[in-house]
GROMACS .gro file of C-alpha atoms in nm:
model
  345
    1SER     CA    1   4.803   1.317  -2.376
    2ILE     CA    2   4.543   1.077  -2.236
    3ARG     CA    3   4.414   0.999  -2.584
    4ASN     CA    4   4.769   0.935  -2.709
    5GLY     CA    5   4.821   0.696  -2.418
    6LEU     CA    6   4.498   0.510  -2.496
    7LEU     CA    7   4.594   0.482  -2.862
    8PHE     CA    8   4.932   0.341  -2.760
    9LEU     CA    9   4.758   0.080  -2.545
   10GLN     CA   10   4.521  -0.004  -2.827
   11ASN     CA   11   4.816  -0.063  -3.063
   12GLN     CA   12   4.971  -0.304  -2.813
   13LEU     CA   13   4.661  -0.521  -2.768
   14ALA     CA   14   4.762  -0.773  -3.033
   15VAL     CA   15   5.092  -0.867  -2.866
   16VAL     CA   16   5.048  -0.820  -2.491
   17LYS     CA   17   5.031  -1.115  -2.252
   18LYS     CA   18   4.710  -1.220  -2.080
   19GLU     CA   19   4.786  -1.042  -1.751
   20VAL     CA   20   4.877  -0.717  -1.926
   21LEU     CA   21   4.580  -0.750  -2.161
   22LEU     CA   22   4.336  -0.761  -1.870
   23ALA     CA   23   4.493  -0.463  -1.692
   24THR     CA   24   4.491  -0.273  -2.023
   25LEU     CA   25   4.121  -0.343  -2.075
   26VAL     CA   26   4.048  -0.215  -1.724
   27THR     CA   27   4.219   0.116  -1.799
   28MET     CA   28   4.061   0.155  -2.143
   29SER     CA   29   3.711   0.070  -2.021
   30GLN     CA   30   3.743   0.316  -1.730
   31ALA     CA   31   3.842   0.586  -1.979
   32HIS     CA   32   3.541   0.494  -2.199
   33HIS     CA   33   3.772   0.435  -2.494
   34VAL     CA   34   3.561   0.333  -2.795
   35ILE     CA   35   3.671  -0.002  -2.938
   36ASP     CA   36   3.515  -0.346  -2.976
   37PHE     CA   37   3.595  -0.512  -2.642
   38ALA     CA   38   3.410  -0.838  -2.713
   39PRO     CA   39   3.684  -1.020  -2.914
   40LEU     CA   40   3.946  -0.901  -2.665
   41LEU     CA   41   3.751  -1.041  -2.370
   42ALA     CA   42   3.701  -1.365  -2.564
   43ARG     CA   43   4.079  -1.417  -2.557
   44ILE     CA   44   4.067  -1.443  -2.177
   45ASN     CA   45   3.963  -1.767  -2.004
   46TYR     CA   46   3.779  -1.637  -1.697
   47ASP     CA   47   3.800  -1.965  -1.503
   48SER     CA   48   4.181  -1.971  -1.532
   49LEU     CA   49   4.220  -1.625  -1.379
   50THR     CA   50   4.333  -1.555  -1.024
   51LEU     CA   51   4.083  -1.404  -0.781
   52HIS     CA   52   4.231  -1.057  -0.834
   53GLN     CA   53   4.211  -1.093  -1.211
   54GLN     CA   54   3.850  -1.215  -1.192
   55TRP     CA   55   3.760  -0.893  -1.009
   56GLN     CA   56   3.937  -0.701  -1.288
   57TYR     CA   57   3.738  -0.893  -1.549
   58VAL     CA   58   3.409  -0.811  -1.375
   59GLN     CA   59   3.516  -0.447  -1.347
   60VAL     CA   60   3.563  -0.434  -1.724
   61LEU     CA   61   3.216  -0.582  -1.779
   62GLN     CA   62   3.073  -0.331  -1.532
   63ASN     CA   63   3.245  -0.038  -1.706
   64LEU     CA   64   3.102  -0.153  -2.039
   65ASN     CA   65   2.751  -0.209  -1.895
   66MET     CA   66   2.776  -0.575  -1.995
   67GLU     CA   67   2.607  -0.860  -1.806
   68HIS     CA   68   2.817  -0.965  -1.505
   69LYS     CA   69   2.570  -1.063  -1.233
   70ASP     CA   70   2.664  -1.433  -1.217
   71GLN     CA   71   3.038  -1.366  -1.199
   72LEU     CA   72   2.986  -1.097  -0.934
   73GLU     CA   73   2.778  -1.322  -0.710
   74LYS     CA   74   3.040  -1.597  -0.727
   75LEU     CA   75   3.312  -1.349  -0.632
   76ILE     CA   76   3.107  -1.216  -0.341
   77SER     CA   77   3.064  -1.573  -0.213
   78LYS     CA   78   3.445  -1.599  -0.186
   79SER     CA   79   3.464  -1.317   0.070
   80ILE     CA   80   3.655  -1.383   0.394
   81PRO     CA   81   3.471  -1.252   0.703
   82GLY     CA   82   3.646  -1.110   1.008
   83MET     CA   83   3.544  -1.157   1.369
   84LEU     CA   84   3.460  -0.785   1.411
   85GLY     CA   85   3.245  -0.762   1.099
   86GLY     CA   86   3.509  -0.687   0.839
   87MET     CA   87   3.511  -0.851   0.497
   88HIS     CA   88   3.788  -0.894   0.242
   89TRP     CA   89   3.903  -1.095  -0.058
   90GLY     CA   90   4.239  -1.251  -0.145
   91GLU     CA   91   4.536  -1.370   0.055
   92GLU     CA   92   4.836  -1.181   0.182
   93ASN     CA   93   5.146  -1.212  -0.036
   94TYR     CA   94   5.445  -1.008  -0.145
   95SER     CA   95   5.280  -0.882  -0.465
   96TRP     CA   96   5.159  -0.536  -0.360
   97TYR     CA   97   4.951  -0.506  -0.678
   98SER     CA   98   4.746  -0.824  -0.617
   99ASN     CA   99   4.756  -0.901  -0.244
  100ALA     CA  100   4.454  -0.896  -0.010
  101THR     CA  101   4.454  -0.517   0.021
  102ALA     CA  102   4.479  -0.458  -0.354
  103THR     CA  103   4.211  -0.718  -0.428
  104THR     CA  104   3.975  -0.579  -0.163
  105VAL     CA  105   4.020  -0.222  -0.291
  106LEU     CA  106   3.934  -0.350  -0.638
  107ALA     CA  107   3.627  -0.532  -0.500
  108TYR     CA  108   3.518  -0.216  -0.314
  109ASN     CA  109   3.539  -0.009  -0.633
  110VAL     CA  110   3.321  -0.263  -0.812
  111LEU     CA  111   3.066  -0.299  -0.529
  112LYS     CA  112   3.016   0.076  -0.480
  113ASN     CA  113   2.884   0.093  -0.838
  114GLU     CA  114   2.626  -0.181  -0.769
  115LYS     CA  115   2.307  -0.033  -0.620
  116ASP     CA  116   2.201  -0.357  -0.451
  117LYS     CA  117   2.543  -0.412  -0.286
  118GLN     CA  118   2.581  -0.084  -0.099
  119GLN     CA  119   2.522  -0.251   0.238
  120MET     CA  120   2.847  -0.446   0.196
  121LEU     CA  121   3.065  -0.136   0.179
  122THR     CA  122   3.061  -0.082   0.557
  123SER     CA  123   3.205  -0.429   0.613
  124VAL     CA  124   3.482  -0.365   0.361
  125ILE     CA  125   3.569  -0.033   0.527
  126GLN     CA  126   3.576  -0.215   0.860
  127TYR     CA  127   3.840  -0.452   0.717
  128PHE     CA  128   4.053  -0.158   0.603
  129LEU     CA  129   4.033  -0.003   0.951
  130GLU     CA  130   4.130  -0.334   1.112
  131GLN     CA  131   4.444  -0.337   0.899
  132ARG     CA  132   4.550  -0.009   1.066
  133GLY     CA  133   4.604  -0.182   1.400
  134LYS     CA  134   4.949  -0.024   1.428
  135GLY     CA  135   4.825   0.316   1.316
  136TYR     CA  136   4.923   0.282   0.951
  137TRP     CA  137   4.877   0.057   0.650
  138ALA     CA  138   5.148  -0.165   0.506
  139ASN     CA  139   5.295   0.085   0.261
  140THR     CA  140   5.230   0.406   0.070
  141VAL     CA  141   5.058   0.228  -0.219
  142ALA     CA  142   4.812   0.060   0.018
  143SER     CA  143   4.743   0.388   0.198
  144ALA     CA  144   4.685   0.580  -0.125
  145SER     CA  145   4.461   0.316  -0.285
  146ILE     CA  146   4.247   0.267   0.027
  147VAL     CA  147   4.198   0.640   0.089
  148ALA     CA  148   4.119   0.702  -0.279
  149ALA     CA  149   3.857   0.427  -0.268
  150VAL     CA  150   3.674   0.492   0.059
  151LEU     CA  151   3.716   0.862   0.141
  152PRO     CA  152   3.463   0.997  -0.114
  153GLU     CA  153   3.194   0.760   0.017
  154ILE     CA  154   3.271   0.834   0.383
  155LEU     CA  155   3.256   1.211   0.332
  156LYS     CA  156   2.932   1.178   0.137
  157GLU     CA  157   2.766   0.972   0.411
  158ASN     CA  158   2.908   1.168   0.705
  159ASN     CA  159   2.932   1.543   0.647
  160ASN     CA  160   3.061   1.608   1.000
  161PHE     CA  161   3.330   1.343   0.978
  162THR     CA  162   3.607   1.575   1.099
  163LYS     CA  163   3.419   1.705   1.404
  164PRO     CA  164   3.536   1.565   1.742
  165SER     CA  165   3.340   1.264   1.864
  166SER     CA  166   3.170   1.236   2.201
  167VAL     CA  167   2.980   0.951   2.364
  168GLN     CA  168   2.698   1.022   2.610
  169ILE     CA  169   2.614   0.762   2.877
  170SER     CA  170   2.291   0.799   3.072
  171GLY     CA  171   2.065   0.581   3.283
  172ASP     CA  172   2.174   0.439   3.618
  173THR     CA  173   2.499   0.630   3.573
  174SER     CA  174   2.564   0.938   3.360
  175PHE     CA  175   2.879   1.088   3.207
  176THR     CA  176   3.020   1.207   2.873
  177VAL     CA  177   3.334   1.077   2.704
  178LYS     CA  178   3.531   1.317   2.483
  179THR     CA  179   3.884   1.173   2.510
  180PHE     CA  180   3.966   0.837   2.351
  181PRO     CA  181   4.055   0.563   2.416
  182PHE     CA  182   3.842   0.552   2.733
  183GLN     CA  183   3.788   0.264   2.974
  184LEU     CA  184   3.569   0.235   3.283
  185ARG     CA  185   3.562  -0.061   3.522
  186THR     CA  186   3.303  -0.081   3.800
  187ASN     CA  187   3.192  -0.326   4.069
  188ASN     CA  188   2.851  -0.159   4.100
  189MET     CA  189   2.600  -0.443   4.052
  190ASN     CA  190   2.301  -0.204   4.068
  191ILE     CA  191   2.350  -0.079   3.711
  192LYS     CA  192   2.061  -0.228   3.513
  193GLN     CA  193   2.015   0.022   3.232
  194LEU     CA  194   2.255   0.219   3.015
  195ASN     CA  195   2.155   0.452   2.732
  196ILE     CA  196   2.438   0.515   2.485
  197SER     CA  197   2.445   0.784   2.216
  198LYS     CA  198   2.722   0.928   2.002
  199SER     CA  199   2.764   1.267   1.837
  200GLY     CA  200   3.030   1.420   1.616
  201GLY     CA  201   3.216   1.267   1.325
  202GLY     CA  202   3.436   0.969   1.266
  203LEU     CA  203   3.390   0.609   1.374
  204THR     CA  204   3.375   0.518   1.743
  205TYR     CA  205   3.394   0.163   1.878
  206PHE     CA  206   3.207   0.090   2.199
  207SER     CA  207   3.194  -0.236   2.393
  208VAL     CA  208   3.047  -0.326   2.731
  209PHE     CA  209   3.077  -0.661   2.906
  210GLN     CA  210   3.043  -0.824   3.246
  211HIS     CA  211   3.253  -1.091   3.418
  212LEU     CA  212   3.078  -1.350   3.634
  213TRP     CA  213   3.142  -1.699   3.767
  214ASN     CA  214   2.954  -1.968   3.575
  215PRO     CA  215   2.939  -2.295   3.775
  216GLN     CA  216   2.790  -2.497   3.484
  217PRO     CA  217   2.941  -2.359   3.161
  218GLN     CA  218   2.810  -2.493   2.832
  219ALA     CA  219   3.008  -2.506   2.510
  220VAL     CA  220   2.998  -2.187   2.299
  221THR     CA  221   3.086  -2.241   1.932
  222ASP     CA  222   2.967  -1.933   1.741
  223ASN     CA  223   3.315  -1.784   1.692
  224PHE     CA  224   3.555  -2.056   1.809
  225ASN     CA  225   3.481  -2.428   1.817
  226ILE     CA  226   3.721  -2.581   2.071
  227GLN     CA  227   3.794  -2.953   2.118
  228SER     CA  228   4.058  -3.107   2.344
  229HIS     CA  229   4.199  -3.453   2.411
  230PHE     CA  230   4.514  -3.629   2.533
  231GLU     CA  231   4.774  -3.806   2.321
  232LYS     CA  232   5.061  -4.042   2.395
  233ASN     CA  233   5.304  -4.120   2.112
  234ASN     CA  234   5.064  -3.947   1.871
  235ILE     CA  235   4.778  -4.182   1.971
  236THR     CA  236   4.466  -4.049   2.142
  237VAL     CA  237   4.428  -4.193   2.494
  238SER     CA  238   4.134  -4.192   2.733
  239ASN     CA  239   4.321  -4.344   3.030
  240ILE     CA  240   4.597  -4.138   3.189
  241GLN     CA  241   4.868  -4.314   3.385
  242SER     CA  242   5.065  -4.143   3.657
  243GLY     CA  243   5.432  -4.097   3.567
  244GLU     CA  244   5.384  -4.126   3.188
  245GLN     CA  245   5.431  -3.810   2.984
  246ILE     CA  246   5.137  -3.710   2.765
  247LYS     CA  247   5.036  -3.423   2.542
  248MET     CA  248   4.721  -3.220   2.588
  249ILE     CA  249   4.595  -3.134   2.239
  250ILE     CA  250   4.370  -2.835   2.179
  251ASN     CA  251   4.208  -2.793   1.837
  252VAL     CA  252   4.057  -2.450   1.780
  253ASP     CA  253   3.836  -2.406   1.474
  254VAL     CA  254   3.842  -2.030   1.413
  255LYS     CA  255   3.518  -1.945   1.231
  256LYS     CA  256   3.636  -1.601   1.110
  257ASP     CA  257   3.971  -1.423   1.085
  258ALA     CA  258   4.058  -1.293   1.431
  259ASP     CA  259   4.318  -1.043   1.557
  260TYR     CA  260   4.475  -1.055   1.904
  261VAL     CA  261   4.337  -1.380   2.041
  262MET     CA  262   4.390  -1.513   2.394
  263ILE     CA  263   4.338  -1.885   2.464
  264GLU     CA  264   4.311  -2.008   2.825
  265ILE     CA  265   4.391  -2.378   2.864
  266PRO     CA  266   4.329  -2.517   3.215
  267ILE     CA  267   4.538  -2.825   3.294
  268PRO     CA  268   4.427  -3.119   3.513
  269ALA     CA  269   4.498  -3.064   3.881
  270GLY     CA  270   4.697  -3.390   3.903
  271CYS     CA  271   4.948  -3.283   3.637
  272ILE     CA  272   5.262  -3.074   3.615
  273TYR     CA  273   5.436  -2.940   3.304
  274ALA     CA  274   5.678  -3.181   3.137
  275SER     CA  275   5.823  -2.888   2.941
  276LYS     CA  276   5.751  -2.521   2.883
  277ASN     CA  277   5.845  -2.489   2.519
  278GLN     CA  278   5.779  -2.182   2.308
  279ASP     CA  279   5.749  -2.400   1.997
  280ASN     CA  280   5.551  -2.161   1.775
  281PHE     CA  281   5.696  -1.819   1.694
  282GLU     CA  282   5.345  -1.692   1.606
  283VAL     CA  283   5.208  -1.779   1.952
  284HIS     CA  284   5.341  -1.679   2.294
  285LYS     CA  285   5.270  -1.909   2.590
  286GLU     CA  286   5.253  -1.813   2.954
  287PHE     CA  287   5.266  -2.109   3.195
  288MET     CA  288   5.077  -2.062   3.520
  289LYS     CA  289   5.014  -2.306   3.803
  290ASP     CA  290   4.667  -2.409   3.686
  291LYS     CA  291   4.655  -2.305   3.320
  292VAL     CA  292   4.846  -2.205   3.009
  293ILE     CA  293   4.756  -1.880   2.836
  294LEU     CA  294   4.832  -1.849   2.465
  295PHE     CA  295   4.856  -1.513   2.290
  296ALA     CA  296   4.830  -1.491   1.911
  297SER     CA  297   4.835  -1.162   1.721
  298PHE     CA  298   4.635  -1.319   1.437
  299LEU     CA  299   4.450  -1.645   1.372
  300ASN     CA  300   4.308  -1.696   1.025
  301LYS     CA  301   3.984  -1.878   0.951
  302SER     CA  302   4.092  -2.242   0.978
  303MET     CA  303   4.169  -2.520   1.227
  304HIS     CA  304   4.459  -2.451   1.464
  305ARG     CA  305   4.630  -2.715   1.680
  306PHE     CA  306   4.815  -2.642   2.004
  307GLU     CA  307   5.009  -2.884   2.228
  308ILE     CA  308   5.093  -2.876   2.599
  309ASP     CA  309   5.345  -3.130   2.740
  310LEU     CA  310   5.221  -3.271   3.071
  311GLU     CA  311   5.338  -3.523   3.328
  312PRO     CA  312   5.061  -3.677   3.544
  313ARG     CA  313   5.185  -3.699   3.903
  314TYR     CA  314   4.891  -3.753   4.136
  315THR     CA  315   4.615  -4.011   4.101
  316GLY     CA  316   4.250  -3.925   4.138
  317ARG     CA  317   3.950  -3.794   3.950
  318PHE     CA  318   3.969  -3.424   3.861
  319THR     CA  319   3.750  -3.161   3.699
  320LEU     CA  320   3.899  -3.011   3.385
  321ASN     CA  321   3.760  -2.663   3.327
  322PRO     CA  322   3.676  -2.572   2.965
  323VAL     CA  323   3.927  -2.418   2.727
  324LYS     CA  324   3.828  -2.064   2.632
  325ALA     CA  325   3.934  -1.845   2.338
  326ALA     CA  326   3.845  -1.477   2.311
  327LEU     CA  327   3.950  -1.156   2.142
  328MET     CA  328   4.174  -0.974   2.390
  329TYR     CA  329   4.027  -0.629   2.319
  330PHE     CA  330   3.672  -0.741   2.241
  331PRO     CA  331   3.613  -1.029   2.487
  332VAL     CA  332   3.245  -1.055   2.397
  333PHE     CA  333   3.369  -1.244   2.089
  334TYR     CA  334   3.467  -1.576   2.245
  335GLY     CA  335   3.432  -1.952   2.230
  336ARG     CA  336   3.435  -2.218   2.500
  337GLY     CA  337   3.483  -2.594   2.506
  338ASP     CA  338   3.316  -2.853   2.728
  339MET     CA  339   3.380  -2.911   3.095
  340LYS     CA  340   3.530  -3.258   3.144
  341LYS     CA  341   3.629  -3.509   3.409
  342VAL     CA  342   3.980  -3.656   3.402
  343GLU     CA  343   4.094  -3.967   3.590
  344ILE     CA  344   4.462  -4.032   3.656
  345LYS     CA  345   4.541  -4.392   3.758
   0.00000   0.00000   0.00000
């Protein structure tokens, strides 16, 4: 039956369109069907292909043991990193067969057959796990393709994958964690050393961080590069006049794709809110007396602009604390702007 199917595909090669031709060559090369692939590949202009199709083209070359190093390196350079270490290719769209998940599964299947690219597989798996933020993937096709791709490698690397995990903490305090998720908050400032070890199967995420007051904060730009200024009638202003409405503009350059981001925007002490608009359905704003907090479920790698409508009321020279952006559930991934002085005349 398989041979009859391959022969049917072979008979259709002369009339199929470019997209179908490439998918057909993928199937036939995976099945090690013996034909002359060279003239068929010559019909395809590699540079005119989409990113997903370029991965398919490289997969055909890989299946045929043909030279593909240059094309593979260029595709790898187009990877999109995530804040937590994930890596993927492609953009989200409504085409389940060529969206980011489908393209990344295809890339994973190519990379796992490259001996010098094995170290990248962990980052790709991390991306797949990040996509299960709600406990499931987008649809059955995504679930099936991801599991089929990664499960054999995971089971090979981790024979005790199904055994319950436990985390052992020792040092200045000692305890064992067997139930997840687990969170511990302490005000004990005498803890100087923690030894952390994990046993059992599966993947366990562990983070530890400390809050403290920093009287002289410097800008932090590794993950988020934050710049702010004031505008009046879409023109940047350096002098703020009491009684004239202005906009506080915050530009956040997100260095890597980030999920569940919280942005704290302190406002000048001499100002009140001119309006409290929820003007972006992708971002929720909470207006407090001294700051606005923005919540975004996802910010892609790009520049993002946010606006706060203000009305200066009281004259004087005020300290404007820096804007800060951080991952809500992993606050050690953060960025901070500069501390500034603001004068209202």
